[in-house]
XYZ file of C-alpha atoms in Angstrom:
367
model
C 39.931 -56.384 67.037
C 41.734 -59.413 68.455
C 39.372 -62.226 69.865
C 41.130 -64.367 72.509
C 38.366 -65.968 73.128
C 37.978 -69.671 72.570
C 35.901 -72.510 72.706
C 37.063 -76.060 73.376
C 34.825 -78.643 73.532
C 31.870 -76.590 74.774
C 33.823 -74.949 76.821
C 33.826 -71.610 77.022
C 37.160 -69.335 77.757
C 37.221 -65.605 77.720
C 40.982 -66.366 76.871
C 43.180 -69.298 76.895
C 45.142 -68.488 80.204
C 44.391 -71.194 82.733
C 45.367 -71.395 86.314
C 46.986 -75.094 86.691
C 45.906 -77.659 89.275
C 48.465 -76.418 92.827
C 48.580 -73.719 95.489
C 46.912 -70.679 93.089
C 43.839 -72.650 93.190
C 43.779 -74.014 96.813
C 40.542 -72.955 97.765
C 36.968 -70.941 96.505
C 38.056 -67.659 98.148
C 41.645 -67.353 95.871
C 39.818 -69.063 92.714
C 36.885 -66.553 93.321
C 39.690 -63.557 93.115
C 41.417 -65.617 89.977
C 38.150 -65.112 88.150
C 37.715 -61.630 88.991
C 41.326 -60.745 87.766
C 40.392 -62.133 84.755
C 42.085 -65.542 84.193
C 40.008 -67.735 81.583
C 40.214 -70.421 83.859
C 41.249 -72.179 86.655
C 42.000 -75.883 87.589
C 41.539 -76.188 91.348
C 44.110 -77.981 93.599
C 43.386 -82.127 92.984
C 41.063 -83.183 95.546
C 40.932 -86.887 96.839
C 37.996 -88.159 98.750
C 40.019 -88.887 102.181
C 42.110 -85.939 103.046
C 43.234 -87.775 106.324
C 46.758 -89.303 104.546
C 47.763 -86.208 103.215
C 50.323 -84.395 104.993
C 52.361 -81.787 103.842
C 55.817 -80.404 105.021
C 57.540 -77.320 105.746
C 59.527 -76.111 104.052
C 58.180 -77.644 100.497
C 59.887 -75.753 97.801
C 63.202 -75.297 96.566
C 64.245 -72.630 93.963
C 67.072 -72.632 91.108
C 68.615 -69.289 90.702
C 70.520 -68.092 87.645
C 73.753 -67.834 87.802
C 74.640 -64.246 86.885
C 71.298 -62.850 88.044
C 70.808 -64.483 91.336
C 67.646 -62.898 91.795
C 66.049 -64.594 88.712
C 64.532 -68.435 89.399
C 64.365 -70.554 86.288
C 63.549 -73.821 88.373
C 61.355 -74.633 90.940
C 60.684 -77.563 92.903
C 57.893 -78.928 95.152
C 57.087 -82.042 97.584
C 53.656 -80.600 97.851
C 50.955 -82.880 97.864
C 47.408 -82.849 96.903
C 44.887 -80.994 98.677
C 44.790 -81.544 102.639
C 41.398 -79.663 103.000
C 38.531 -82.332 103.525
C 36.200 -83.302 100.493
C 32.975 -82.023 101.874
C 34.650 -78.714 102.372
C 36.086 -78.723 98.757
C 32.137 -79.211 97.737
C 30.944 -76.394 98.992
C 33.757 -74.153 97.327
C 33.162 -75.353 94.547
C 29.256 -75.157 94.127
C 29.649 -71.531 95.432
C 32.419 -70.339 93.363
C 29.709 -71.543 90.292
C 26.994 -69.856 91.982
C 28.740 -66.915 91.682
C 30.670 -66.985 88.824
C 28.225 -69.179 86.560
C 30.561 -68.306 83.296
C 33.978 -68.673 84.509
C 35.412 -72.198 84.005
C 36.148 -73.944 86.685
C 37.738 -77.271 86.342
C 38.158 -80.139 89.141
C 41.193 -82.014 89.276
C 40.724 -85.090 91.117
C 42.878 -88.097 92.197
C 41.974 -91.313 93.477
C 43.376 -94.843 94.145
C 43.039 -97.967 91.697
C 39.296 -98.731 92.844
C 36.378 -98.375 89.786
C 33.813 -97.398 92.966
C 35.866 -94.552 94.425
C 36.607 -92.848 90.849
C 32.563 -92.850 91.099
C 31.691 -91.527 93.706
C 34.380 -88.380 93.305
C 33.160 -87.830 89.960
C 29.212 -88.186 90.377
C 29.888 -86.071 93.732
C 31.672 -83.195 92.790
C 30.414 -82.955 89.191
C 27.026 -82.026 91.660
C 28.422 -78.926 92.388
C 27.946 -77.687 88.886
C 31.928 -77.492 87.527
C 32.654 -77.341 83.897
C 34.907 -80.035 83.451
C 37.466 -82.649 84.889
C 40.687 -82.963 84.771
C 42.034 -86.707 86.124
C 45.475 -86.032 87.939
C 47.197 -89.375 86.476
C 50.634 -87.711 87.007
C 51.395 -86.004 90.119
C 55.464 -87.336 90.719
C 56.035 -88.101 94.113
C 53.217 -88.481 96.894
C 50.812 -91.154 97.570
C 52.753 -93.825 95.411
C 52.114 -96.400 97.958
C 48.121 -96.149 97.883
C 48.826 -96.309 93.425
C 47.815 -92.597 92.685
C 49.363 -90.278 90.306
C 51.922 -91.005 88.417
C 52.343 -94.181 89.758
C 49.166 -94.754 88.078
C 50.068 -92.758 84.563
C 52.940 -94.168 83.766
C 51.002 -97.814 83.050
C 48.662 -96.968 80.258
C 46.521 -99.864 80.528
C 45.709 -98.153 83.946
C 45.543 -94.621 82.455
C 42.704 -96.588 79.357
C 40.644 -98.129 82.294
C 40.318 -95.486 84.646
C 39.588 -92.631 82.000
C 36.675 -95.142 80.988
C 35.860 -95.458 84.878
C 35.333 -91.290 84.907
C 33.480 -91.404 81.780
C 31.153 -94.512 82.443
C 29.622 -91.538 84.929
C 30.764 -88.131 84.013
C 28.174 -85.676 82.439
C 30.983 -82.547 81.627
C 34.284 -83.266 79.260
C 36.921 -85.441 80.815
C 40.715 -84.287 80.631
C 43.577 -86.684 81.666
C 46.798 -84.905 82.646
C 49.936 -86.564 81.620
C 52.920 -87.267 83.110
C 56.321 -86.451 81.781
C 58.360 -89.219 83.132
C 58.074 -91.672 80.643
C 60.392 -92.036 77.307
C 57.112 -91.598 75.129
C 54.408 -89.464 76.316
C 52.277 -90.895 73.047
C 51.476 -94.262 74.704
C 49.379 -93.016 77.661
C 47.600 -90.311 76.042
C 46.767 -92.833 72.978
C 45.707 -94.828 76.048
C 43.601 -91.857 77.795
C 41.790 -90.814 74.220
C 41.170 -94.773 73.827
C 39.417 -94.874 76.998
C 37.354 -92.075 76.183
C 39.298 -88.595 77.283
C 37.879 -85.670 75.827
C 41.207 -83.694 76.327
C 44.689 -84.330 77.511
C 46.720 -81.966 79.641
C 50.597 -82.147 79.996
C 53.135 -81.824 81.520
C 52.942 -82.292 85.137
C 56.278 -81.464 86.977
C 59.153 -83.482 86.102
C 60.624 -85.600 88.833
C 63.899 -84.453 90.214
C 66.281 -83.015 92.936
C 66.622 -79.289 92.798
C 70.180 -79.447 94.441
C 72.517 -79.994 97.805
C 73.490 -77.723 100.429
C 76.986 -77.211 100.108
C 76.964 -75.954 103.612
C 75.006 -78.257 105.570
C 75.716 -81.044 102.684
C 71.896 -81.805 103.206
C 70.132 -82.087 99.392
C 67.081 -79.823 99.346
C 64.246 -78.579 100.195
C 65.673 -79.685 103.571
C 62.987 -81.439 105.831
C 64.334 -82.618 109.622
C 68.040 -82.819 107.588
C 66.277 -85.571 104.933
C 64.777 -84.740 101.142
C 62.921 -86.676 98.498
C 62.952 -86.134 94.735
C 59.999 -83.972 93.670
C 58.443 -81.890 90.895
C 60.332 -79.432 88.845
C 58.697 -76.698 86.891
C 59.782 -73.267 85.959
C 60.724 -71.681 82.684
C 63.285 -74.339 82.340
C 61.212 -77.154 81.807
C 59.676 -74.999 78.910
C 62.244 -76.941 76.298
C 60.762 -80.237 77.709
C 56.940 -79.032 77.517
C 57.084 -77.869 74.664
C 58.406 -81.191 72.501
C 56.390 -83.452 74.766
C 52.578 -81.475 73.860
C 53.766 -81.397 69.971
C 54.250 -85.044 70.093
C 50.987 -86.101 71.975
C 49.101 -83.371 69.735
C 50.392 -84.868 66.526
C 49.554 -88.362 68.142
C 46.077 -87.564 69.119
C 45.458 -84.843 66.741
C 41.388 -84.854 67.608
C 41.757 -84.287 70.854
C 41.629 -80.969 72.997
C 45.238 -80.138 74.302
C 45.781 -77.725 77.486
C 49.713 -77.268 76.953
C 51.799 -76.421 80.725
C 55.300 -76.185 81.411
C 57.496 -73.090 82.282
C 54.921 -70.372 81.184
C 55.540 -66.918 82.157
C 54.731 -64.450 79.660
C 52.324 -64.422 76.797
C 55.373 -65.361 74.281
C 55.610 -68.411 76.116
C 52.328 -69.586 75.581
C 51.864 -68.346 72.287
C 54.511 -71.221 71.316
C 52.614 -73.982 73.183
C 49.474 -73.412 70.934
C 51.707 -73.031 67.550
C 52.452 -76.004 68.889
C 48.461 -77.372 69.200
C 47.358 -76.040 72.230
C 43.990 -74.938 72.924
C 44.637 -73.592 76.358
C 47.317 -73.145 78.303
C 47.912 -73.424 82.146
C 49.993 -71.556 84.226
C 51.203 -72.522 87.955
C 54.654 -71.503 88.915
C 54.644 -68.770 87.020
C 51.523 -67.607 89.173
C 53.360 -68.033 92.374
C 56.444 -66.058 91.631
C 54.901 -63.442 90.363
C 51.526 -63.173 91.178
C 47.618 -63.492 90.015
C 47.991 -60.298 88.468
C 50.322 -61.184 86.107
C 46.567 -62.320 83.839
C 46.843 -58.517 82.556
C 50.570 -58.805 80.442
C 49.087 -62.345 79.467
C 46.383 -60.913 78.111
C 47.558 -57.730 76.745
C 50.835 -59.733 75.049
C 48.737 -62.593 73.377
C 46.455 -59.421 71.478
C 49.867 -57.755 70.668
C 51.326 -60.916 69.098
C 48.332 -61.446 67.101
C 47.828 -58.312 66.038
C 51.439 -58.330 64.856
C 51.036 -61.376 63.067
C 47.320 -60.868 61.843
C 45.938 -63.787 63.763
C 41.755 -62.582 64.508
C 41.196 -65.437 66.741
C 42.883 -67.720 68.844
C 41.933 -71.015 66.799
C 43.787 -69.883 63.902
C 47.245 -70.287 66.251
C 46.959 -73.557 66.847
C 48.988 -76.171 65.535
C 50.244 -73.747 62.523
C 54.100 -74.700 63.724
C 53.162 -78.258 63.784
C 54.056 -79.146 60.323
C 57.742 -77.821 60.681
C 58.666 -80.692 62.062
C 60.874 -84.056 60.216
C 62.903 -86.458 61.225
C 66.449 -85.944 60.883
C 66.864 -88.162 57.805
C 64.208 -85.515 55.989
C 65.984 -82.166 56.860
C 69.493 -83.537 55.849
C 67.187 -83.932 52.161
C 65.519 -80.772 52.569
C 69.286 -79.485 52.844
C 70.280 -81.323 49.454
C 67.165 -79.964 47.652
C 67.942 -76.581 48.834
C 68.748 -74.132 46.041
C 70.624 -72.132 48.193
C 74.155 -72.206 48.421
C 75.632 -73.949 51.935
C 79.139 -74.219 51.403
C 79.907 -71.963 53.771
C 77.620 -73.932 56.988
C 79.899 -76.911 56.412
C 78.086 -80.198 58.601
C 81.250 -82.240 58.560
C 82.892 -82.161 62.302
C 86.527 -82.425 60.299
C 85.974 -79.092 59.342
C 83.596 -77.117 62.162
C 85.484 -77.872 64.797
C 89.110 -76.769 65.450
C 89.744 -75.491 68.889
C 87.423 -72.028 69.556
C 84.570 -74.207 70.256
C 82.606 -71.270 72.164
C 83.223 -69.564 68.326
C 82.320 -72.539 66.796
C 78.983 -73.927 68.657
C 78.063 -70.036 67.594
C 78.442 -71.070 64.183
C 75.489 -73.505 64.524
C 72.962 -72.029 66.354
C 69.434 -71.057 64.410
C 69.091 -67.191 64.604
């Protein structure tokens, strides 16, 4: 028998499938469901202390269709902000989604401004309620940049070291900082978030961008009062991006708990994040296209891939593709030591490319 069970850090999932920080976990009633479905986890939406500057339009979300199946979104994009719902109420959730689910782990994402007393009080306040862990939302991508929260905040990683050290001066559960992806190297703030004290890092946050224009109205979207603003993309194309950004900042901080996110949608999907070094993975977009449900093919795909591949647990995944990777230099020598004969995959460009270069890029793609 399989066992995708796992502990990280004292923490206790019945499987490594984690409902990310956004609209699946907006309030106790739909994290109370989450639980019961059977997710491992959940992240609720990031709370702030004053709820009274956050104000959220509709329409929010723009979606990327593929081409030839129109029907199919690979991209998603959102200019939703944190939680509107008032701190107090968020409390209350919280201690009674513990109260009745005492084994289920529920983390808090929170998000404050650059003040050492209000990352204090959210922390000693909601820890109260009796959640598992924290996860510090140092990366949300557009929002709230005037008032230095999120991103704004994560991409300076002197500010990511001292407010991780803030949270843990006063935390009493395990302290994950959440990364964001728009920065060259995602190493330097998650160096910065272990050296303040960080338990675990999660990444990626959405990356910042503009899902497209109207060629109609000539308005870019999601279209509010005819006027946009860039926002977070996510979706199974971001996957690609995710996926290189976790193995870096695992091999970087390679004693630290990763939970790996970007563009997970089936069980495959994850399976490469913790190959990669994840110890859980979250899941948000993927949750609102298709649905809380879709915790069951999660599940039942993760024991099938194991099973296939003789994995008994879930620790024995992670990291194991890791060690594939070089730098360029050092597979152009692992291709001279080869014994095997390459003469025909010539790497010159004199000779690969002469004209069919649909043909050709065929040539050099990794079955």
């Amino acid at each position: 028998m399989t066992d995708l069970s796992i502990d990280v850090g004292g923490l206790k999932f019945p499987n490594p499938f984690v409902l990310a920080s956004g609209p699946p976990g907006t309030n106790g009633k739909v994290i109370k469901r989450s639980f019961a479905l059977g997710w491992g986890g959940i992240v609720c939406k990031t709370i702030s202390l004053d709820n009274s500057k956050v104000i959220n339009t509709v329409p929010r979300y723009g979606k990327l269709h593929a081409r030839e199946h129109p029907d199919e979104v690979i991209g998603f994009q959102n200019i939703e902000l944190i939680s509107d719902r008032p701190f107090d109420a968020w409390l209350d959730e919280l201690a009674d989604c513990k109260r009745e689910y005492p084994n289920h782990m529920l983390v808090a994402s929170v998000m404050e401004e650059y003040s050492r007393d209000a990352w204090h009080e959210i922390i000693e306040r909601t820890q109260a309620t009796g959640i598992d862990a924290f996860e510090l939302n140092l990366s949300c991508p557009h929002g709230l940049p005037e008032r230095r929260m999120g991103a704004a905040m994560g991409q300076n990683p002197e500010i990511v070291e001292e407010v991780v050290r803030w949270t843990k001066q006063v935390a009493k559960v395990p302290v994950w900082a959440k990364m964001t992806p728009n920065i060259t190297d995602p190493t330097i703030p998650a160096r910065a978030a272990v050296r303040g004290g960080a338990d675990g890092i999660s990444a990626i946050n959405t990356i910042l961008c503009i899902i497209g224009v109207n060629l109609e109205t000539l308005r870019p979207m999601p279209t509010v009062e005819g006027f946009s603003e860039p926002g977070g993309y996510s979706g199974q194309a971001v996957r690609p991006i995710a996926l290189r950004q976790v193995m870096e900042i695992a091999r970087a901080c390679p004693e630290s708990v990763i939970s790996g996110m970007g563009g997970i949608e089936t069980a495959e999907d994850a399976v490469q994040f913790m190959l990669l070094g994840a110890h859980t993975t979250q899941i948000c977009t993927g949750a609102m296209l298709q649905g809380y449900e879709m915790i069951e093919g999660l599940c039942s795909g993760l024991a099938g891939f194991m099973e296939r591949r003789k994995f008994k647990n879930v620790r024995e995944m992670i990291g194991v593709s890791r060690p594939h990777f070089d730098t360029h230099a050092g597979l152009v020598e692992r291709q001279r030591q080869a014994k095997r004969d390459h003469a025909h995959r010539s790497n010159r460009d004199s000779t690969t490319w002469k004209g069919d270069i649909a043909r050709e890029t065929d040539t050099l793609v990794t079955e």
